């Protein structure tokens, strides 16, 4: 190969080949089982698929799909989906019963829980349809019957029979084996995705009462916030508890509800692609599918919307509390600033008073100093020796005190400057 492939090229090709159905002859029997496979069951599925399979003359296996074929005309298809696996066996009518039983037993012992299991009988025409319906045990009480693509007609009661399988009877129609296989695949995908979509409805029924209680608590909490009679911290703690419970419900239901929406959409696409034509006096496939799937999927959608709405309401109540707490803090800060302003004004007044008293004290001591110096000068003309000494040391003492205070002031200013520089460097 002379060109460089994109790393996802072969994955894309395999993905497009994943949904291919085997050709279906005008007279054949199909068994299909859809199983939910948990993550810890995937390895067991791989071992069962590879090591326990019966004989196939042709066998092809990829990470997400596989197929097998025998010279006797038996076809096998395996598809791995996100959470499920689809297994299909197609038998020609002449397949011996022991051989058929061996392959069906392999299918039935597959790991995982069965979501849907169907047995489809394809007949060339509707000439002996009453006998065919009786042979496979389809009840005519609530039977679904309609025409679909290429003149194919189907019958089913869509109930689970004693062997665990549902039953479908399909005429071959005016179409080749390949196209017939694709049409039957659409019919099966419609039923498979319908059942997978309906798995979300019990989840909604389970968590619905909890969500109702949560909505009631949130409404009561909003009323308490509006009344402003309770402590904000208590209200915040209660709101946090409501939000936590909501997140638990969203975590428990998120995947299943999202999957339900996706499965219901695919089922609707397959239903539209079948081009269903009703038959008088019979329930059509459209009527049967939409009668329960549409209400169930809409209920799940409403539940998801309720979760989003409650989250928005919690956010709104939280915003209200935040604004109220912020306003209260600002009011407290304003009171504190006013108190500090009053304290500063008081300190200023006290400082003014002290400065006035300091002027008086300074004047008193200055007069005393002048007196000492005057007495010292006078003592030189005839006074006591003590007065001469006091007058002589007065000026040196004043000078020493001045130098000491000046040096101390410079030292304090220098240390303060170094501390500010250190804080700016590491701030």
Coordinates of C-alpha atoms in Angstrom, one line a residue:
X1 CA 0.0 0.0 0.0
X2 CA 1.6 3.2 -1.2
X3 CA -0.5 5.7 0.8
X4 CA -0.7 6.5 4.5
X5 CA -4.0 5.5 6.1
X6 CA -5.8 7.6 8.7
X7 CA -5.8 5.7 12.0
X8 CA -9.6 5.6 12.1
X9 CA -10.2 4.5 8.4
X10 CA -10.6 0.8 9.1
X11 CA -12.6 1.6 12.2
X12 CA -15.0 3.6 10.1
X13 CA -15.3 0.8 7.5
X14 CA -15.9 -1.8 10.3
X15 CA -18.6 0.6 11.7
X16 CA -20.4 0.7 8.4
X17 CA -20.3 -3.1 8.1
X18 CA -21.6 -3.6 11.6
X19 CA -25.3 -3.5 10.8
X20 CA -25.3 -5.8 7.8
X21 CA -27.8 -8.6 8.0
X22 CA -27.4 -11.9 6.3
X23 CA -29.6 -12.8 3.2
X24 CA -32.9 -14.4 4.2
X25 CA -34.4 -17.1 2.0
X26 CA -38.2 -17.1 1.2
X27 CA -38.6 -20.0 3.6
X28 CA -36.5 -19.9 6.7
X29 CA -36.5 -19.5 10.5
X30 CA -34.7 -16.8 12.5
X31 CA -33.8 -16.7 16.1
X32 CA -32.6 -13.4 17.6
X33 CA -31.6 -12.6 21.2
X34 CA -30.6 -9.2 22.6
X35 CA -28.7 -9.2 25.8
X36 CA -27.5 -6.5 28.2
X37 CA -23.9 -7.2 28.9
X38 CA -22.4 -5.7 32.0
X39 CA -18.7 -4.5 31.9
X40 CA -17.6 -7.4 34.0
X41 CA -19.3 -9.9 31.6
X42 CA -17.5 -8.8 28.5
X43 CA -14.6 -11.1 29.0
X44 CA -16.9 -14.0 29.6
X45 CA -18.8 -13.1 26.4
X46 CA -15.5 -13.1 24.4
X47 CA -14.6 -16.5 25.7
X48 CA -18.1 -17.9 25.0
X49 CA -18.0 -16.4 21.5
X50 CA -14.6 -17.9 20.6
X51 CA -14.2 -21.1 22.7
X52 CA -17.8 -22.4 23.0
X53 CA -19.1 -21.8 19.5
X54 CA -20.4 -24.8 17.4
X55 CA -18.9 -25.6 14.0
X56 CA -18.9 -23.0 11.2
X57 CA -17.3 -23.5 7.8
X58 CA -16.7 -19.7 7.4
X59 CA -15.9 -17.6 10.5
X60 CA -15.0 -13.9 10.6
X61 CA -14.5 -11.9 13.8
X62 CA -13.9 -8.2 14.5
X63 CA -13.8 -6.3 17.9
X64 CA -17.5 -5.4 17.6
X65 CA -19.1 -7.8 15.2
X66 CA -18.7 -11.3 13.9
X67 CA -20.3 -13.7 11.5
X68 CA -20.3 -17.4 10.7
X69 CA -21.8 -19.7 8.0
X70 CA -22.1 -23.4 7.5
X71 CA -22.3 -25.3 4.3
X72 CA -25.7 -26.4 5.5
X73 CA -27.0 -22.9 5.2
X74 CA -26.9 -21.8 8.8
X75 CA -25.9 -18.1 9.3
X76 CA -24.8 -16.5 12.6
X77 CA -24.4 -12.8 13.3
X78 CA -23.0 -11.1 16.4
X79 CA -23.1 -7.3 17.1
X80 CA -21.7 -5.6 20.1
X81 CA -23.3 -2.3 21.1
X82 CA -22.6 0.1 23.9
X83 CA -24.4 -1.9 26.6
X84 CA -25.9 -4.8 24.7
X85 CA -25.1 -7.6 22.2
X86 CA -27.4 -8.8 19.4
X87 CA -27.1 -12.5 18.4
X88 CA -28.9 -13.9 15.3
X89 CA -29.2 -17.4 13.9
X90 CA -30.8 -18.1 10.5
X91 CA -31.8 -21.7 9.7
X92 CA -33.0 -23.1 6.4
X93 CA -36.2 -25.3 6.8
X94 CA -34.3 -28.5 6.1
X95 CA -31.9 -28.1 9.1
X96 CA -32.0 -31.3 11.2
X97 CA -33.5 -30.8 14.7
X98 CA -30.4 -32.0 16.6
X99 CA -28.2 -29.6 14.7
X100 CA -30.7 -26.7 15.2
X101 CA -30.9 -27.5 18.9
X102 CA -27.1 -27.4 19.3
X103 CA -26.8 -23.9 17.8
X104 CA -29.8 -22.6 19.7
X105 CA -28.5 -23.9 23.0
X106 CA -25.2 -22.0 22.4
X107 CA -27.3 -18.9 21.8
X108 CA -29.4 -19.3 24.9
X109 CA -26.4 -19.9 27.3
X110 CA -24.8 -16.7 26.2
X111 CA -23.6 -14.4 29.1
X112 CA -25.9 -11.4 30.0
X113 CA -29.5 -10.7 30.6
X114 CA -32.1 -11.1 27.8
X115 CA -33.9 -8.0 26.9
X116 CA -35.6 -9.4 23.8
X117 CA -35.8 -12.8 22.2
X118 CA -37.7 -13.6 19.0
X119 CA -38.4 -16.5 16.8
X120 CA -39.3 -15.4 13.2
X121 CA -40.7 -17.7 10.6
X122 CA -40.5 -16.6 7.0
X123 CA -43.0 -18.2 4.6
X124 CA -43.2 -17.8 0.8
X125 CA -46.9 -16.5 0.8
X126 CA -50.0 -16.1 3.0
X127 CA -51.9 -19.0 1.4
X128 CA -51.9 -21.2 4.6
X129 CA -51.5 -18.4 7.1
X130 CA -54.0 -19.7 9.6
X131 CA -52.2 -23.0 9.9
X132 CA -48.8 -21.2 10.2
X133 CA -50.2 -18.9 12.9
X134 CA -51.5 -21.9 14.8
X135 CA -48.2 -23.9 14.3
X136 CA -46.1 -21.2 16.0
X137 CA -48.8 -20.3 18.6
X138 CA -49.5 -16.7 17.8
X139 CA -52.7 -15.6 19.5
X140 CA -55.3 -13.9 17.3
X141 CA -56.9 -12.0 20.2
X142 CA -54.6 -8.9 20.1
X143 CA -52.7 -9.8 17.0
X144 CA -50.7 -7.1 15.1
X145 CA -50.9 -7.4 11.3
X146 CA -49.8 -5.0 8.6
X147 CA -47.9 -4.6 5.4
X148 CA -44.4 -3.2 5.3
X149 CA -41.7 -2.7 2.6
X150 CA -41.8 -4.6 -0.6
X151 CA -45.2 -6.2 -0.1
X152 CA -44.1 -8.1 3.0
X153 CA -46.8 -8.8 5.6
X154 CA -46.1 -9.6 9.2
X155 CA -48.2 -11.1 12.1
X156 CA -47.3 -11.1 15.8
X157 CA -49.0 -11.0 19.2
X158 CA -45.8 -9.5 20.7
X159 CA -46.1 -11.6 23.8
X160 CA -43.5 -13.9 25.4
X161 CA -44.4 -17.6 24.9
X162 CA -43.6 -20.5 27.1
X163 CA -40.1 -21.0 25.7
X164 CA -39.2 -17.4 26.4
X165 CA -39.4 -16.2 22.8
X166 CA -41.7 -13.8 21.1
X167 CA -43.2 -14.9 17.7
X168 CA -43.2 -13.2 14.3
X169 CA -44.6 -14.6 11.1
X170 CA -43.4 -12.8 7.9
X171 CA -44.2 -13.4 4.2
X172 CA -41.3 -13.3 1.8
X173 CA -42.7 -10.5 -0.4
X174 CA -41.6 -9.5 -3.9
X175 CA -37.9 -8.9 -3.1
X176 CA -34.6 -10.7 -3.2
X177 CA -32.9 -12.4 -0.3
X178 CA -30.5 -9.5 0.5
X179 CA -33.3 -6.9 0.6
X180 CA -35.5 -9.2 2.5
X181 CA -32.8 -9.5 5.1
X182 CA -32.4 -5.7 5.4
X183 CA -36.2 -5.3 5.9
X184 CA -36.3 -8.0 8.6
X185 CA -33.4 -6.3 10.2
X186 CA -35.4 -3.0 10.3
X187 CA -38.3 -4.9 11.9
X188 CA -36.0 -6.4 14.5
X189 CA -34.2 -3.2 15.2
X190 CA -37.6 -1.5 15.8
X191 CA -38.5 -4.1 18.4
X192 CA -35.0 -4.2 20.0
X193 CA -34.6 -0.4 20.3
X194 CA -38.2 -0.2 21.6
X195 CA -37.5 -2.6 24.4
X196 CA -34.2 -0.9 25.2
X197 CA -35.9 2.5 25.3
X198 CA -38.6 1.2 27.7
X199 CA -35.9 0.3 30.2
X200 CA -35.8 4.0 31.2
X201 CA -39.5 4.1 32.3
X202 CA -39.1 1.9 35.5
X203 CA -36.2 4.2 36.5
X204 CA -38.5 7.2 36.3
X205 CA -41.1 5.4 38.3
X206 CA -38.5 4.5 40.9
X207 CA -37.1 8.0 41.3
X208 CA -40.3 10.0 40.6
X209 CA -41.5 10.1 44.2
X210 CA -38.0 11.2 45.4
X211 CA -38.1 14.0 42.9
X212 CA -41.6 15.0 44.0
X213 CA -40.3 15.3 47.6
X214 CA -37.3 17.2 46.5
X215 CA -39.4 19.7 44.6
X216 CA -41.6 20.2 47.6
X217 CA -38.6 20.8 49.9
X218 CA -37.2 23.3 47.4
X219 CA -40.4 25.2 47.3
X220 CA -40.6 25.3 51.1
X221 CA -37.0 26.4 51.2
X222 CA -37.6 29.2 48.8
X223 CA -40.5 30.4 51.0
X224 CA -38.1 30.4 54.0
X225 CA -35.5 32.4 52.1
X226 CA -38.2 34.9 51.1
X227 CA -39.4 35.3 54.7
X228 CA -35.9 36.1 55.9
X229 CA -36.7 34.9 59.4
X230 CA -34.0 32.2 59.6
X231 CA -30.3 32.3 59.8
X232 CA -28.6 32.4 56.4
X233 CA -26.1 29.6 57.4
X234 CA -28.9 27.2 58.2
X235 CA -30.6 28.1 54.9
X236 CA -27.3 27.5 53.0
X237 CA -26.8 24.1 54.7
X238 CA -30.4 23.0 53.8
X239 CA -30.0 24.1 50.2
X240 CA -26.7 22.3 49.9
X241 CA -28.4 19.1 51.2
X242 CA -31.2 19.5 48.5
X243 CA -28.6 20.1 45.8
X244 CA -26.6 16.9 46.9
X245 CA -29.7 14.8 46.7
X246 CA -30.5 16.1 43.3
X247 CA -27.1 15.2 42.1
X248 CA -27.5 11.7 43.4
X249 CA -30.7 11.3 41.4
X250 CA -29.1 12.8 38.3
X251 CA -26.1 10.4 38.6
X252 CA -28.3 7.4 39.1
X253 CA -30.6 8.2 36.2
X254 CA -28.5 10.2 33.7
X255 CA -27.2 7.4 31.5
X256 CA -30.4 5.4 31.4
X257 CA -32.5 8.5 30.5
X258 CA -30.1 9.6 27.8
X259 CA -30.0 6.1 26.4
X260 CA -33.8 6.0 26.4
X261 CA -34.0 9.2 24.4
X262 CA -31.5 7.9 21.8
X263 CA -33.1 4.4 21.6
X264 CA -36.6 6.0 21.1
X265 CA -35.3 8.2 18.4
X266 CA -33.8 5.2 16.5
X267 CA -37.0 3.2 17.0
X268 CA -39.0 6.1 15.5
X269 CA -36.6 6.2 12.5
X270 CA -37.0 2.4 11.9
X271 CA -40.7 2.7 12.2
X272 CA -40.8 5.4 9.5
X273 CA -38.5 3.5 7.2
X274 CA -40.8 0.4 7.2
X275 CA -43.6 2.3 5.3
X276 CA -46.3 0.6 7.3
X277 CA -49.7 0.1 5.7
X278 CA -52.6 -0.9 8.1
X279 CA -54.9 -3.8 7.4
X280 CA -58.6 -3.5 8.3
X281 CA -59.7 -4.9 11.6
X282 CA -56.1 -5.4 12.8
X283 CA -53.8 -3.3 14.9
X284 CA -50.8 -2.0 12.9
X285 CA -47.2 -2.0 14.0
X286 CA -47.3 1.8 14.2
X287 CA -50.3 1.6 16.6
X288 CA -48.7 -1.0 18.8
X289 CA -45.3 0.7 19.0
X290 CA -46.6 4.3 19.6
X291 CA -49.3 3.2 22.1
X292 CA -46.7 2.7 24.9
X293 CA -43.3 3.8 23.5
X294 CA -44.3 7.4 22.9
X295 CA -45.9 8.0 26.4
X296 CA -43.0 6.2 28.1
X297 CA -40.3 8.2 26.2
X298 CA -42.1 11.5 26.8
X299 CA -42.4 10.7 30.5
X300 CA -38.6 10.1 30.6
X301 CA -38.0 13.4 28.7
X302 CA -40.2 15.3 31.2
X303 CA -38.3 13.7 34.1
X304 CA -35.0 14.9 32.6
X305 CA -36.4 18.3 32.1
X306 CA -37.7 18.4 35.7
X307 CA -34.1 17.6 36.8
X308 CA -32.8 20.5 34.8
X309 CA -35.5 22.8 36.1
X310 CA -34.8 21.9 39.7
X311 CA -31.1 22.5 39.2
X312 CA -31.9 26.0 37.8
X313 CA -34.2 26.7 40.7
X314 CA -31.5 25.7 43.2
X315 CA -29.1 28.0 41.4
X316 CA -31.7 30.9 41.6
X317 CA -32.3 30.4 45.3
X318 CA -28.5 30.2 45.9
X319 CA -28.1 33.5 44.0
X320 CA -30.8 35.1 46.2
X321 CA -29.0 33.9 49.4
X322 CA -25.6 35.1 48.0
X323 CA -27.0 38.5 47.3
X324 CA -28.6 38.7 50.8
X325 CA -25.4 37.5 52.5
X326 CA -23.3 39.9 50.5
X327 CA -25.6 42.8 51.4
X328 CA -25.4 41.9 55.0
X329 CA -21.6 41.7 54.9
X330 CA -21.4 45.1 53.2
X331 CA -23.7 46.6 55.9
X332 CA -21.5 45.1 58.6
X333 CA -18.4 46.5 56.9
X334 CA -20.1 49.9 56.7
X335 CA -20.9 49.9 60.4
X336 CA -17.3 48.8 61.1
X337 CA -15.9 51.6 59.0
X338 CA -18.0 54.1 60.8
X339 CA -16.9 52.8 64.1
X340 CA -13.3 53.0 63.0
X341 CA -13.9 56.6 61.8
X342 CA -15.3 57.6 65.1
X343 CA -12.3 55.9 66.9
X344 CA -9.9 57.8 64.6
X345 CA -11.6 61.1 65.3
X346 CA -11.4 60.4 69.0
X347 CA -7.8 59.6 68.7
X348 CA -7.2 62.8 66.8
X349 CA -8.9 64.8 69.5
X350 CA -6.9 63.1 72.2
X351 CA -3.7 63.7 70.2
X352 CA -4.6 67.4 69.9
X353 CA -5.1 67.5 73.6
X354 CA -1.8 65.8 74.3
X355 CA 0.0 68.1 71.9
X356 CA -1.5 71.1 73.7
X357 CA -0.3 69.8 77.0
X358 CA 3.0 68.9 75.5
X359 CA 3.4 72.6 74.4
X360 CA 2.7 73.7 78.0
X361 CA 5.2 71.1 79.3
X362 CA 7.8 72.1 76.8
X363 CA 7.3 75.8 77.6
X364 CA 7.7 75.0 81.3
X365 CA 10.9 73.1 80.8
X366 CA 12.3 75.6 78.3
X367 CA 11.7 78.4 80.8
X368 CA 13.5 76.2 83.4
X369 CA 16.4 75.6 81.1
X370 CA 16.7 79.4 80.4
X371 CA 16.7 79.9 84.2
X372 CA 19.4 77.4 84.7
X373 CA 21.6 79.0 82.1
X374 CA 20.9 82.5 83.4
X375 CA 21.8 81.4 86.9
X376 CA 25.0 79.8 85.7
X377 CA 26.1 83.0 83.9
X378 CA 25.2 85.0 87.0
X379 CA 27.1 82.5 89.2
X380 CA 30.3 83.2 87.4
X381 CA 30.3 86.7 88.9
X382 CA 29.8 85.5 92.4
X383 CA 27.6 82.5 93.0
X384 CA 27.7 78.9 94.3
X385 CA 29.7 76.3 92.6
X386 CA 26.6 74.1 92.1
X387 CA 24.8 76.7 90.1
X388 CA 27.9 77.1 87.9
X389 CA 28.0 73.4 87.3
X390 CA 24.2 73.2 86.5
X391 CA 24.5 76.1 84.1
X392 CA 27.6 74.6 82.4
X393 CA 26.1 71.1 81.8
X394 CA 22.6 72.3 80.6
X395 CA 23.5 72.9 77.0
X396 CA 25.7 69.7 76.6
X397 CA 22.9 67.6 78.1
X398 CA 20.3 69.1 75.8
X399 CA 22.6 68.5 72.8
X400 CA 23.2 64.8 73.8
X401 CA 19.5 64.2 74.2
X402 CA 18.8 65.8 70.8
X403 CA 21.5 63.6 69.1
X404 CA 20.2 60.4 70.9
X405 CA 16.6 61.1 69.8
X406 CA 17.7 61.9 66.2
X407 CA 19.7 58.7 65.9
X408 CA 16.9 56.6 67.4
X409 CA 14.4 58.2 64.9
X410 CA 16.7 57.4 61.9
X411 CA 17.1 53.8 63.1
X412 CA 13.4 53.3 63.4
X413 CA 12.8 54.7 59.9
X414 CA 15.5 52.5 58.4
X415 CA 14.1 49.3 59.9
X416 CA 10.6 50.3 58.8
X417 CA 11.8 50.8 55.2
X418 CA 13.6 47.5 55.1
X419 CA 10.4 45.7 56.4
X420 CA 8.2 47.3 53.7
X421 CA 10.7 46.4 51.0
X422 CA 10.7 42.7 52.2
X423 CA 6.9 42.6 52.2
X424 CA 6.7 44.1 48.6
X425 CA 9.3 41.5 47.4
X426 CA 7.4 38.5 48.9
X427 CA 3.9 39.9 48.8

